[in-house]
CSV table of C-alpha atoms and ligand atoms in Angstrom, one decimal:
chain,number,residue,atom,x,y,z
A,29,MET,CA,0.0,0.0,0.2
A,30,LYS,CA,2.8,2.3,0.8
A,31,THR,CA,4.6,1.8,-2.1
A,32,LEU,CA,1.5,2.3,-4.2
A,33,ASN,CA,1.0,5.6,-2.4
A,34,PHE,CA,4.9,6.8,-3.3
A,35,PHE,CA,4.4,5.4,-6.9
A,36,ASN,CA,1.2,7.2,-7.3
A,37,LYS,CA,2.8,10.9,-5.5
A,38,LEU,CA,5.7,10.3,-7.8
A,39,PHE,CA,3.5,10.1,-10.7
A,40,LEU,CA,1.6,12.9,-9.7
A,41,ILE,CA,4.4,14.9,-9.4
A,42,PHE,CA,6.0,13.8,-12.6
A,43,TYR,CA,2.7,14.5,-14.3
A,44,PHE,CA,1.9,18.2,-12.9
A,45,CYS,CA,6.0,19.2,-13.6
A,46,THR,CA,5.9,17.8,-17.1
A,47,SER,CA,2.3,19.0,-18.1
A,48,GLY,CA,3.0,22.7,-16.8
A,49,LEU,CA,5.8,22.6,-18.9
A,50,PHE,CA,4.4,21.4,-21.9
A,51,SER,CA,1.4,23.4,-21.8
A,52,GLN,CA,3.8,26.2,-21.4
A,53,ALA,CA,5.8,25.2,-24.1
A,54,HIS,CA,2.6,25.3,-26.5
A,55,LYS,CA,1.3,28.7,-25.1
A,56,TYR,CA,1.8,31.6,-27.7
A,57,GLN,CA,4.0,34.2,-26.4
A,58,PRO,CA,4.0,37.4,-28.4
A,59,SER,CA,6.9,38.8,-29.6
A,60,PRO,CA,7.8,42.6,-28.5
A,61,GLU,CA,7.4,43.4,-32.1
A,62,ASN,CA,4.2,41.5,-32.1
A,63,LEU,CA,3.4,43.8,-29.0
A,64,GLU,CA,4.3,47.0,-30.4
A,65,ALA,CA,2.3,46.1,-33.5
A,66,ARG,CA,-0.7,45.7,-31.4
A,67,THR,CA,-0.8,48.8,-29.5
A,68,TRP,CA,0.0,50.4,-33.0
A,69,PHE,CA,-3.2,48.4,-34.5
A,70,GLN,CA,-5.2,49.9,-31.2
A,71,ASN,CA,-4.1,53.6,-31.7
A,72,ALA,CA,-5.2,53.4,-35.5
A,73,ARG,CA,-8.6,52.7,-34.9
A,74,PHE,CA,-9.7,52.8,-38.9
A,75,GLY,CA,-9.0,50.7,-41.5
A,76,MET,CA,-10.0,50.3,-45.0
A,77,PHE,CA,-11.4,46.7,-46.1
A,78,ILE,CA,-11.3,45.5,-49.8
A,79,HIS,CA,-13.1,42.8,-51.2
A,80,TRP,CA,-11.9,42.5,-55.0
A,81,GLY,CA,-11.5,39.5,-57.2
A,82,VAL,CA,-12.9,38.0,-61.0
A,83,TYR,CA,-16.3,37.6,-58.8
A,84,SER,CA,-16.5,41.9,-58.8
A,85,VAL,CA,-16.9,41.2,-62.8
A,86,LEU,CA,-20.8,39.7,-62.3
A,87,GLY,CA,-21.6,42.8,-60.3
A,88,ASP,CA,-23.1,40.4,-57.5
A,89,GLY,CA,-21.0,40.1,-54.3
A,90,GLU,CA,-18.0,37.7,-53.5
A,91,TRP,CA,-20.4,34.8,-52.8
A,92,VAL,CA,-21.6,34.9,-56.5
A,93,MET,CA,-20.7,31.6,-57.4
A,94,ASN,CA,-22.4,30.0,-54.2
A,95,ASN,CA,-25.5,32.0,-55.1
A,96,GLN,CA,-25.8,31.2,-58.3
A,97,ASN,CA,-24.5,27.8,-58.5
A,98,ILE,CA,-21.8,28.6,-60.9
A,99,SER,CA,-19.9,25.5,-62.1
A,100,ILE,CA,-16.2,25.4,-61.8
A,101,GLU,CA,-16.1,25.1,-65.6
A,102,GLU,CA,-18.4,28.2,-65.9
A,103,TYR,CA,-16.7,30.3,-63.2
A,104,GLU,CA,-13.3,29.5,-64.8
A,105,LYS,CA,-14.0,31.6,-68.0
A,106,LEU,CA,-14.6,35.0,-65.5
A,107,PRO,CA,-10.4,35.6,-65.2
A,108,SER,CA,-10.3,36.0,-68.7
A,109,PHE,CA,-12.3,39.3,-68.6
A,110,PHE,CA,-10.5,40.5,-65.5
A,111,ASN,CA,-8.9,43.5,-67.0
A,112,PRO,CA,-8.9,46.4,-64.5
A,113,ILE,CA,-7.2,48.6,-66.8
A,114,ASP,CA,-7.9,51.9,-64.4
A,115,PHE,CA,-6.6,50.1,-61.0
A,116,ASN,CA,-4.2,52.8,-59.5
A,117,PRO,CA,-3.3,52.2,-56.4
A,118,SER,CA,-1.7,55.6,-55.6
A,119,GLU,CA,-5.6,56.6,-56.0
A,120,TRP,CA,-6.9,54.1,-53.7
A,121,VAL,CA,-4.1,54.8,-50.9
A,122,SER,CA,-4.4,58.6,-51.2
A,123,LEU,CA,-8.4,57.7,-50.5
A,124,VAL,CA,-7.3,55.6,-47.7
A,125,LYS,CA,-5.6,58.9,-46.3
A,126,ALA,CA,-8.0,61.3,-47.2
A,127,SER,CA,-10.7,59.2,-45.0
A,128,GLY,CA,-8.7,59.0,-41.9
A,129,MET,CA,-7.5,55.4,-42.6
A,130,LYS,CA,-4.5,54.0,-41.2
A,131,TYR,CA,-4.2,50.5,-43.0
A,132,ILE,CA,-5.7,48.5,-45.8
A,133,THR,CA,-6.8,44.8,-45.3
A,134,ILE,CA,-7.3,43.1,-49.1
A,135,THR,CA,-8.5,39.9,-50.3
A,136,SER,CA,-5.7,38.0,-51.3
A,137,ARG,CA,-7.9,34.9,-52.2
A,138,HIS,CA,-11.5,34.5,-51.5
A,139,HIS,CA,-13.6,31.4,-51.2
A,140,ASP,CA,-13.7,31.4,-55.1
A,141,GLY,CA,-10.2,30.1,-54.6
A,142,PHE,CA,-8.8,32.6,-56.8
A,143,SER,CA,-5.7,34.2,-56.0
A,144,MET,CA,-5.3,37.8,-56.8
A,145,PHE,CA,-1.3,37.8,-56.3
A,146,ASP,CA,1.6,36.0,-58.5
A,147,SER,CA,1.2,32.6,-56.7
A,148,LYS,CA,4.0,29.9,-58.0
A,149,VAL,CA,2.1,27.1,-56.1
A,150,THR,CA,-1.2,27.6,-58.4
A,151,ASP,CA,-2.0,29.1,-61.7
A,152,TYR,CA,-5.5,29.9,-60.9
A,153,ASP,CA,-4.0,33.7,-60.2
A,154,ILE,CA,-4.0,36.9,-61.4
A,155,VAL,CA,-1.1,37.0,-63.4
A,156,ASP,CA,-1.4,33.7,-65.2
A,157,LYS,CA,-5.1,33.6,-65.7
A,158,THR,CA,-6.4,37.1,-66.4
A,159,PRO,CA,-5.4,39.8,-69.5
A,160,TYR,CA,-4.3,42.2,-67.2
A,161,GLY,CA,-1.6,39.7,-65.9
A,162,LYS,CA,0.0,41.9,-63.1
A,163,ASP,CA,0.2,41.3,-59.5
A,164,VAL,CA,-2.3,43.9,-57.9
A,165,LEU,CA,-1.1,43.0,-54.4
A,166,LYS,CA,2.3,43.9,-55.3
A,167,ALA,CA,1.6,47.4,-56.7
A,168,LEU,CA,-0.6,48.0,-53.6
A,169,ALA,CA,1.9,46.9,-51.3
A,170,GLU,CA,4.9,49.2,-52.7
A,171,GLU,CA,2.5,52.3,-52.8
A,172,CYS,CA,1.3,51.5,-49.0
A,173,ARG,CA,4.8,51.4,-48.2
A,174,LYS,CA,5.6,54.6,-49.8
A,175,GLU,CA,2.9,55.9,-47.9
A,176,GLY,CA,3.1,54.5,-44.7
A,177,ILE,CA,-0.3,52.7,-44.7
A,178,LYS,CA,-0.1,49.0,-43.2
A,179,LEU,CA,-1.3,46.2,-45.8
A,180,PHE,CA,-2.9,43.4,-44.1
A,181,PHE,CA,-3.7,40.3,-46.2
A,182,TYR,CA,-7.5,38.7,-46.2
A,183,TYR,CA,-6.6,34.8,-46.7
A,184,SER,CA,-10.0,32.2,-47.4
A,185,LEU,CA,-9.4,29.0,-45.5
A,186,LEU,CA,-12.6,27.9,-47.6
A,187,ASP,CA,-12.3,27.1,-51.1
A,188,TRP,CA,-14.8,26.4,-53.7
A,189,ASN,CA,-12.5,25.9,-56.6
A,190,ARG,CA,-9.7,23.2,-55.5
A,191,ASP,CA,-10.2,19.1,-54.8
A,192,ASP,CA,-8.2,19.2,-51.8
A,193,TYR,CA,-10.4,21.4,-49.9
A,194,PHE,CA,-12.1,17.6,-49.0
A,195,PRO,CA,-13.8,17.2,-46.7
A,196,ARG,CA,-16.3,19.8,-48.2
A,197,GLY,CA,-17.7,22.6,-46.1
A,198,ARG,CA,-21.2,23.4,-45.8
A,199,THR,CA,-21.2,26.0,-48.4
A,200,GLY,CA,-21.1,25.8,-52.4
A,201,GLU,CA,-22.9,22.6,-52.3
A,202,GLY,CA,-24.5,23.2,-55.8
A,203,ILE,CA,-21.5,24.1,-57.1
A,204,GLN,CA,-20.8,21.7,-60.0
A,205,GLY,CA,-17.3,20.2,-61.1
A,206,ARG,CA,-15.6,19.8,-57.6
A,207,GLY,CA,-13.7,16.8,-56.9
A,208,GLU,CA,-12.4,14.9,-53.8
A,209,GLY,CA,-8.6,15.4,-53.2
A,210,LYS,CA,-6.6,15.2,-49.9
A,211,TRP,CA,-6.9,17.6,-46.9
A,212,ASP,CA,-3.1,17.3,-46.2
A,213,ASP,CA,-2.4,18.6,-49.6
A,214,TYR,CA,-4.8,21.7,-48.9
A,215,ILE,CA,-3.2,22.4,-45.8
A,216,ASP,CA,0.6,22.1,-47.7
A,217,PHE,CA,-1.2,24.4,-50.3
A,218,MET,CA,-2.1,27.3,-47.9
A,219,LYS,CA,1.2,27.2,-46.1
A,220,ALA,CA,2.9,27.6,-49.4
A,221,GLN,CA,0.6,30.4,-50.3
A,222,LEU,CA,1.0,32.3,-47.0
A,223,LYS,CA,4.8,31.8,-46.9
A,224,GLU,CA,4.5,33.9,-50.4
A,225,LEU,CA,2.6,36.4,-48.9
A,226,LEU,CA,5.0,36.8,-46.1
A,227,THR,CA,7.7,36.9,-48.0
A,228,ASN,CA,7.1,38.3,-51.4
A,229,TYR,CA,5.4,41.7,-50.4
A,230,GLY,CA,7.7,43.2,-47.9
A,231,GLU,CA,6.7,43.8,-43.9
A,232,ILE,CA,3.2,42.9,-44.1
A,233,GLY,CA,0.7,44.5,-41.1
A,234,GLY,CA,-1.0,41.2,-40.6
A,235,ILE,CA,-3.5,38.1,-41.9
A,236,TRP,CA,-7.0,37.9,-41.6
A,237,PHE,CA,-8.5,34.7,-42.2
A,238,ASP,CA,-11.9,33.5,-43.2
A,239,GLY,CA,-14.2,30.5,-43.4
A,240,HIS,CA,-13.4,28.1,-40.8
A,241,TRP,CA,-17.2,28.0,-39.9
A,242,ASP,CA,-17.5,26.3,-43.5
A,243,GLN,CA,-16.2,23.5,-41.5
A,244,LYS,CA,-18.3,23.4,-38.5
A,245,GLU,CA,-21.7,21.2,-38.1
A,246,TRP,CA,-24.7,23.2,-38.4
A,247,ASP,CA,-28.2,22.7,-37.6
A,248,GLY,CA,-29.4,26.1,-39.0
A,249,LYS,CA,-29.5,28.0,-36.1
A,250,HIS,CA,-26.4,26.9,-34.0
A,251,PHE,CA,-22.8,25.8,-35.0
A,252,GLY,CA,-21.5,22.3,-33.6
A,253,LYS,CA,-18.7,20.3,-33.7
A,254,GLU,CA,-15.2,21.3,-35.6
A,255,LYS,CA,-15.3,18.6,-38.7
A,256,VAL,CA,-11.4,19.2,-39.6
A,257,ASN,CA,-7.9,20.3,-38.4
A,258,TRP,CA,-6.7,23.6,-39.8
A,259,ASN,CA,-3.2,23.0,-38.0
A,260,TYR,CA,-3.6,26.5,-36.8
A,261,GLU,CA,-0.5,25.8,-34.6
A,262,GLU,CA,1.7,25.0,-37.5
A,263,ILE,CA,0.5,28.0,-39.5
A,264,TYR,CA,0.4,30.6,-37.0
A,265,GLY,CA,3.6,29.4,-35.6
A,266,MET,CA,5.1,29.7,-39.6
A,267,ILE,CA,3.7,33.4,-39.7
A,268,HIS,CA,5.1,34.4,-36.3
A,269,GLU,CA,8.2,33.0,-37.4
A,270,LEU,CA,8.3,34.7,-40.8
A,271,GLN,CA,7.2,37.9,-39.7
A,272,PRO,CA,6.8,38.3,-35.9
A,273,GLN,CA,5.3,41.9,-36.0
A,274,ALA,CA,2.4,40.4,-38.5
A,275,LEU,CA,-1.0,40.0,-36.7
A,276,ILE,CA,-3.2,37.1,-37.2
A,277,GLY,CA,-6.9,37.2,-36.8
A,278,ASN,CA,-9.4,35.0,-37.9
A,279,ASN,CA,-13.0,35.3,-38.6
A,280,HIS,CA,-14.2,32.2,-37.1
A,281,HIS,CA,-17.1,33.6,-34.7
A,282,ILE,CA,-15.4,31.8,-31.4
A,283,GLY,CA,-12.9,32.9,-28.8
A,284,VAL,CA,-9.3,33.7,-29.3
A,285,ILE,CA,-7.4,30.8,-30.3
A,286,ASP,CA,-3.9,30.4,-29.0
A,287,GLY,CA,-1.6,32.2,-31.4
A,288,GLU,CA,-4.0,34.8,-32.7
A,289,ASP,CA,-3.4,38.8,-32.1
A,290,PHE,CA,-6.3,40.0,-32.6
A,291,GLN,CA,-10.3,39.5,-32.5
A,292,MET,CA,-12.7,40.6,-35.3
A,293,PHE,CA,-16.5,40.9,-34.9
A,294,GLU,CA,-18.1,40.6,-38.5
A,295,LYS,CA,-21.5,43.2,-38.8
A,296,ASP,CA,-21.5,43.7,-34.7
A,297,LEU,CA,-20.1,45.8,-32.4
A,298,PRO,CA,-18.1,43.7,-30.0
A,299,GLY,CA,-20.2,41.1,-28.0
A,300,LYS,CA,-23.5,42.3,-29.5
A,301,ASN,CA,-24.3,39.5,-32.0
A,302,THR,CA,-27.1,40.9,-33.8
A,303,THR,CA,-26.4,38.4,-36.8
A,304,GLY,CA,-26.9,35.5,-34.3
A,305,TRP,CA,-23.7,33.6,-35.8
A,306,GLY,CA,-21.5,36.5,-34.3
A,307,THR,CA,-19.0,36.4,-31.3
A,308,ALA,CA,-20.7,36.1,-28.0
A,309,LEU,CA,-19.9,38.4,-25.1
A,310,ASP,CA,-18.1,36.0,-23.0
A,311,GLN,CA,-15.9,35.2,-25.9
A,312,ILE,CA,-14.2,38.4,-25.7
A,313,GLY,CA,-10.6,38.3,-25.1
A,314,SER,CA,-8.0,40.5,-24.4
A,315,VAL,CA,-6.4,40.9,-27.6
A,316,PRO,CA,-7.1,44.3,-29.5
A,317,LEU,CA,-10.6,44.3,-31.4
A,318,GLU,CA,-11.9,45.1,-34.8
A,319,VAL,CA,-15.1,45.0,-36.0
A,320,CYS,CA,-15.9,44.9,-39.8
A,321,GLU,CA,-19.0,46.5,-41.5
A,322,THR,CA,-19.9,47.2,-45.3
A,323,ILE,CA,-20.1,50.6,-46.6
A,324,ASN,CA,-23.6,49.5,-48.4
A,325,GLY,CA,-24.8,45.9,-47.7
A,326,SER,CA,-22.2,43.8,-49.6
A,327,TRP,CA,-18.5,42.9,-49.3
A,328,GLY,CA,-17.6,42.5,-53.4
A,329,PHE,CA,-18.9,44.8,-55.8
A,330,ASN,CA,-22.3,45.1,-56.2
A,331,LEU,CA,-24.0,46.6,-58.6
A,332,GLN,CA,-27.8,46.8,-57.6
A,333,ASP,CA,-27.1,47.3,-53.9
A,334,ARG,CA,-28.2,50.8,-53.1
A,335,LYS,CA,-28.4,50.6,-49.4
A,336,HIS,CA,-25.3,52.6,-48.9
A,337,LYS,CA,-25.0,53.8,-45.3
A,338,THR,CA,-25.1,57.5,-44.6
A,339,ASP,CA,-22.5,59.7,-43.3
A,340,LYS,CA,-24.2,59.9,-40.1
A,341,GLU,CA,-24.5,56.2,-40.1
A,342,LEU,CA,-20.8,55.9,-40.8
A,343,ILE,CA,-19.1,58.3,-38.3
A,344,HIS,CA,-21.6,57.0,-35.8
A,345,TYR,CA,-20.2,53.3,-36.2
A,346,LEU,CA,-16.8,54.4,-36.0
A,347,ILE,CA,-17.6,55.9,-32.7
A,348,LYS,CA,-19.1,53.3,-31.4
A,349,ALA,CA,-16.8,50.9,-32.5
A,350,ALA,CA,-13.9,53.0,-30.7
A,351,GLY,CA,-16.3,53.3,-27.7
A,352,TYR,CA,-16.3,49.8,-27.7
A,353,GLY,CA,-12.5,49.6,-27.6
A,354,SER,CA,-12.4,48.6,-30.9
A,355,ASN,CA,-11.3,49.4,-34.5
A,356,LEU,CA,-13.4,49.8,-37.5
A,357,LEU,CA,-12.5,48.4,-40.8
A,358,LEU,CA,-14.8,49.5,-43.3
A,359,ASN,CA,-15.5,48.1,-46.2
A,360,VAL,CA,-15.5,48.8,-50.3
A,361,GLY,CA,-16.0,46.6,-53.1
A,362,PRO,CA,-13.7,48.2,-55.9
A,363,MET,CA,-15.7,47.8,-59.4
A,364,PRO,CA,-14.2,45.3,-62.0
A,365,ASN,CA,-12.4,48.3,-63.8
A,366,GLY,CA,-10.2,49.0,-60.4
A,367,LYS,CA,-12.3,52.1,-59.5
A,368,ILE,CA,-13.9,52.7,-56.3
A,369,GLN,CA,-17.7,53.8,-56.4
A,370,PRO,CA,-18.0,57.4,-56.8
A,371,GLU,CA,-20.5,57.5,-54.0
A,372,HIS,CA,-18.3,55.3,-51.6
A,373,GLN,CA,-15.4,57.7,-52.4
A,374,LYS,CA,-17.5,60.6,-51.5
A,375,SER,CA,-18.8,58.8,-48.1
A,376,LEU,CA,-15.4,58.2,-47.2
A,377,LYS,CA,-14.1,61.5,-47.5
A,378,SER,CA,-16.7,62.7,-45.3
A,379,ILE,CA,-15.6,60.7,-42.6
A,380,GLY,CA,-12.2,61.9,-43.5
A,381,THR,CA,-13.2,65.8,-42.8
A,382,TRP,CA,-15.0,64.8,-39.5
A,383,LEU,CA,-11.9,62.9,-38.4
A,384,LYS,CA,-9.8,65.8,-39.0
A,385,ASP,CA,-11.7,67.8,-36.6
A,386,ASN,CA,-12.3,65.2,-34.6
A,387,GLY,CA,-9.6,62.5,-35.0
A,388,PHE,CA,-8.2,63.0,-31.2
A,389,THR,CA,-11.1,61.7,-29.8
A,390,ILE,CA,-10.7,58.6,-32.0
A,391,TYR,CA,-7.2,57.4,-32.8
A,392,GLY,CA,-5.2,56.3,-29.7
A,393,THR,CA,-8.1,56.0,-27.3
A,394,ARG,CA,-9.2,53.3,-25.7
A,395,LYS,CA,-12.7,52.7,-24.4
A,396,GLY,CA,-14.3,54.7,-22.0
A,397,PRO,CA,-15.8,54.4,-18.5
A,398,ILE,CA,-19.2,55.3,-19.9
A,399,PRO,CA,-20.9,52.0,-21.4
A,400,PRO,CA,-21.7,53.2,-25.5
A,401,ASN,CA,-25.4,53.4,-26.2
A,402,GLU,CA,-27.6,54.6,-29.0
A,403,ASP,CA,-27.4,58.4,-27.4
A,404,PHE,CA,-23.9,58.5,-26.2
A,405,VAL,CA,-20.4,56.9,-26.6
A,406,SER,CA,-17.5,57.5,-24.6
A,407,THR,CA,-13.5,57.1,-25.5
A,408,GLN,CA,-10.5,57.8,-23.0
A,409,LYS,CA,-7.0,58.9,-23.3
A,410,GLY,CA,-5.4,59.3,-19.8
A,411,LYS,CA,-7.4,61.5,-17.6
A,412,THR,CA,-9.9,63.2,-20.1
A,413,VAL,CA,-13.1,61.3,-21.1
A,414,TYR,CA,-14.4,62.0,-24.5
A,415,LEU,CA,-18.1,62.1,-24.4
A,416,HIS,CA,-19.8,61.9,-27.7
A,417,LEU,CA,-23.2,63.0,-27.6
A,418,LEU,CA,-25.3,61.5,-30.7
A,419,ASN,CA,-28.6,62.3,-30.0
A,420,PRO,CA,-28.9,65.9,-30.5
A,421,ASP,CA,-32.2,65.9,-29.0
A,422,LEU,CA,-31.1,64.5,-25.8
A,423,ASN,CA,-31.0,67.2,-23.0
A,424,ILE,CA,-30.0,65.7,-19.8
A,425,ILE,CA,-27.3,62.8,-19.8
A,426,HIS,CA,-27.7,60.4,-17.4
A,427,ILE,CA,-25.3,57.9,-16.5
A,428,GLU,CA,-25.8,55.6,-13.5
A,429,ASN,CA,-22.5,54.4,-12.8
A,430,GLY,CA,-20.4,57.1,-14.3
A,431,PRO,CA,-17.1,58.0,-13.5
A,432,VAL,CA,-16.7,58.7,-9.8
A,433,LYS,CA,-14.2,61.4,-9.6
A,434,ILE,CA,-14.8,64.5,-11.9
A,435,LYS,CA,-12.8,67.4,-12.4
A,436,SER,CA,-14.6,69.5,-14.5
A,437,ILE,CA,-17.4,68.9,-17.9
A,438,LYS,CA,-17.5,71.3,-20.8
A,439,HIS,CA,-18.8,71.4,-24.1
A,440,VAL,CA,-15.8,71.6,-26.2
A,441,ASP,CA,-17.3,73.7,-29.5
A,442,SER,CA,-18.2,76.6,-27.3
A,443,GLN,CA,-15.6,76.2,-24.7
A,444,LYS,CA,-18.3,76.1,-21.8
A,445,ASN,CA,-18.2,74.2,-18.7
A,446,LEU,CA,-21.3,72.4,-18.0
A,447,SER,CA,-23.2,72.0,-14.9
A,448,PHE,CA,-23.3,68.4,-13.5
A,449,ARG,CA,-24.5,66.5,-10.3
A,450,ASN,CA,-22.5,63.2,-9.6
A,451,ASP,CA,-23.7,61.3,-6.2
A,452,LYS,CA,-25.4,58.1,-5.6
A,453,PHE,CA,-28.1,58.5,-8.3
A,454,GLY,CA,-25.2,58.9,-10.9
A,455,LEU,CA,-23.7,61.2,-13.0
A,456,VAL,CA,-26.4,64.0,-14.3
A,457,ILE,CA,-25.4,66.6,-17.2
A,458,ASP,CA,-27.3,69.3,-18.3
A,459,VAL,CA,-26.8,69.8,-22.3
A,460,SER,CA,-30.3,71.3,-22.5
A,461,ASN,CA,-28.9,74.9,-23.6
A,462,LEU,CA,-26.3,73.5,-26.0
A,463,LEU,CA,-26.0,74.0,-29.7
A,464,LYS,CA,-25.7,70.5,-30.7
A,465,ASP,CA,-24.5,69.1,-34.2
A,466,PRO,CA,-27.3,66.7,-35.9
A,467,ILE,CA,-24.1,64.4,-35.9
A,468,HIS,CA,-21.8,64.6,-33.1
A,469,THR,CA,-21.6,66.9,-29.9
A,470,LEU,CA,-18.6,66.4,-28.1
A,471,ILE,CA,-18.3,66.7,-24.5
A,472,GLU,CA,-15.1,66.6,-22.5
A,473,ILE,CA,-14.8,65.2,-19.1
A,474,ILE,CA,-11.7,65.7,-17.0
A,475,LEU,CA,-11.2,63.1,-14.2
A,476,LYS,CA,-9.4,64.0,-10.9
B,513,GLC,C1,-18.0,36.6,-44.5
B,513,GLC,C2,-18.3,36.3,-45.6
B,513,GLC,C3,-17.0,36.6,-46.8
B,513,GLC,C4,-16.6,38.0,-46.5
B,513,GLC,C5,-16.3,38.3,-44.7
B,513,GLC,C6,-15.9,39.8,-44.3
B,513,GLC,O1,-17.5,35.7,-43.7
B,513,GLC,O2,-18.5,34.8,-45.9
B,513,GLC,O3,-17.6,36.8,-47.9
B,513,GLC,O4,-15.4,38.0,-46.6
B,513,GLC,O5,-17.8,38.2,-44.0
B,513,GLC,O6,-16.0,39.9,-42.8
C-alpha cells in the first residue's frame, strides 16, 4: 500500500511538472515586435477593407459562385475578362489617407479560390489567368509602403475550386465540378501560399483569416463540432516566425485561439451578436478588437446594392466601435475596372473631414468608462474622457454608474463649462442649452 502511494505521488509530481512545462511550451508568447504592432493597431482605430476579385465582374458580390450555383468550368471563364485597366494603387491609398484610415486589409484569395497575387503554387491567379497579368497586391504593397499605410492580407481558408479542399464544408454544395482530394495537400497548399504572402510583399500588417465556419456542423441555428483540423498551430507558428510583427486574426466567430493577435467581429459591435452567428460577449478576449462592416450591404462589388450607409451612420459606427475599444474596418468592393464607386469615395471623404476635426477623440483612445448606447458613447485618453453625444434631442445625460471622480465637464465647441451632479444616483449632465450638432456633439470630462 505504502509503495503504491509512493508511486502514485511520484506519478502525480511528474505529471504536474511536465504538463506545466508542456502547456507553457505550447502557449504562444507574442514577440516584442508583435506587442508593439498590437499597440499601433489599437491606436490606428480605422482601416479600409477591400473585397476585390474576378467575382467583381458579375457585380453580384463575392459569394456569386455559391449563390448562383456557377459550376467550376463556367466560373473559370471569368478571369479571362478581368482586366482592371483603371486600377491605380496611388488613387486607392490617397483615398485611404483622405478618409483618415491607417491601414488596408485586402482579399488575397477569397472563397472562389482565385488568387489576386502571383502565386507559384497554382496558376489560378491574376498573373497567369487574366489579360491584366499583373500582381495587384505587389503594386498596392509598394504604394502602401511609400505612403506609410499598413497592408494586411485577407486569406480564405475555405475554397470552392480546389479538389483538395475535401472534406467539403457546408457551403458551395450546388457548385458542379468539385473533386475529392486530400486535406493534407490543401493544408500544404495554404502554407505555401501564406509563405509567399509573407516573403514577397515586404513587411505586412498581418493576416485576416476567414471561412473557418464552413467546416463546422450547423443545424440551421447553431454551430456544432469542428469537422477538420486546420493545423493552426503550425500555420500561425510559421507566420509568427516569418514576420513576428504580423498580426493574426481569424473570423471564426469564436473566442481567441492560441496564436491569434486580434479578434474580429463581423457586422456587429463586440459582443452584440445581432447577426446570431457572431462572437458572444463571454468570448471576447484580451487582444485588440476589430469590427468589420460594409459601406453598403455587400462586401464584393454589387451593382444593384443601393443600401449605401449615410455619413451619419458611418461616423456613428466608427465612434461606437471606438467606444467598445475596437477598430473599424470599413469595406468597399471596387468595381471590375479597379475604381471605387464614386458614392463610396464621397462618403469616405466625409468621414475623413470629420476625423480631421475630431480624430483626437478616436485615434489612440481606449474605450471610456461610460458604456456606449444609442445616445452617447465614451472614449478615453489618460484623464480625459470624450463623451460623444449622438442624439441631438437629448437634454439631460444620465449615467447610472459614471466615473466617480470628476474635475470638470465642458462642451468642446463653445468651450463652456457644463453644470453636472455626480452622486449616488449617478452622473447627470445638463445639455439642454447647448447648440448641438446633428451628427456629433463633443463633451470633454476631465477626471481628477
Ligand atoms: C463573411 C463572408 C465573406 C466576407 C467576410 C467579411 O465571412 O463569407 O464573404 O469576406 O464575411 O467579413
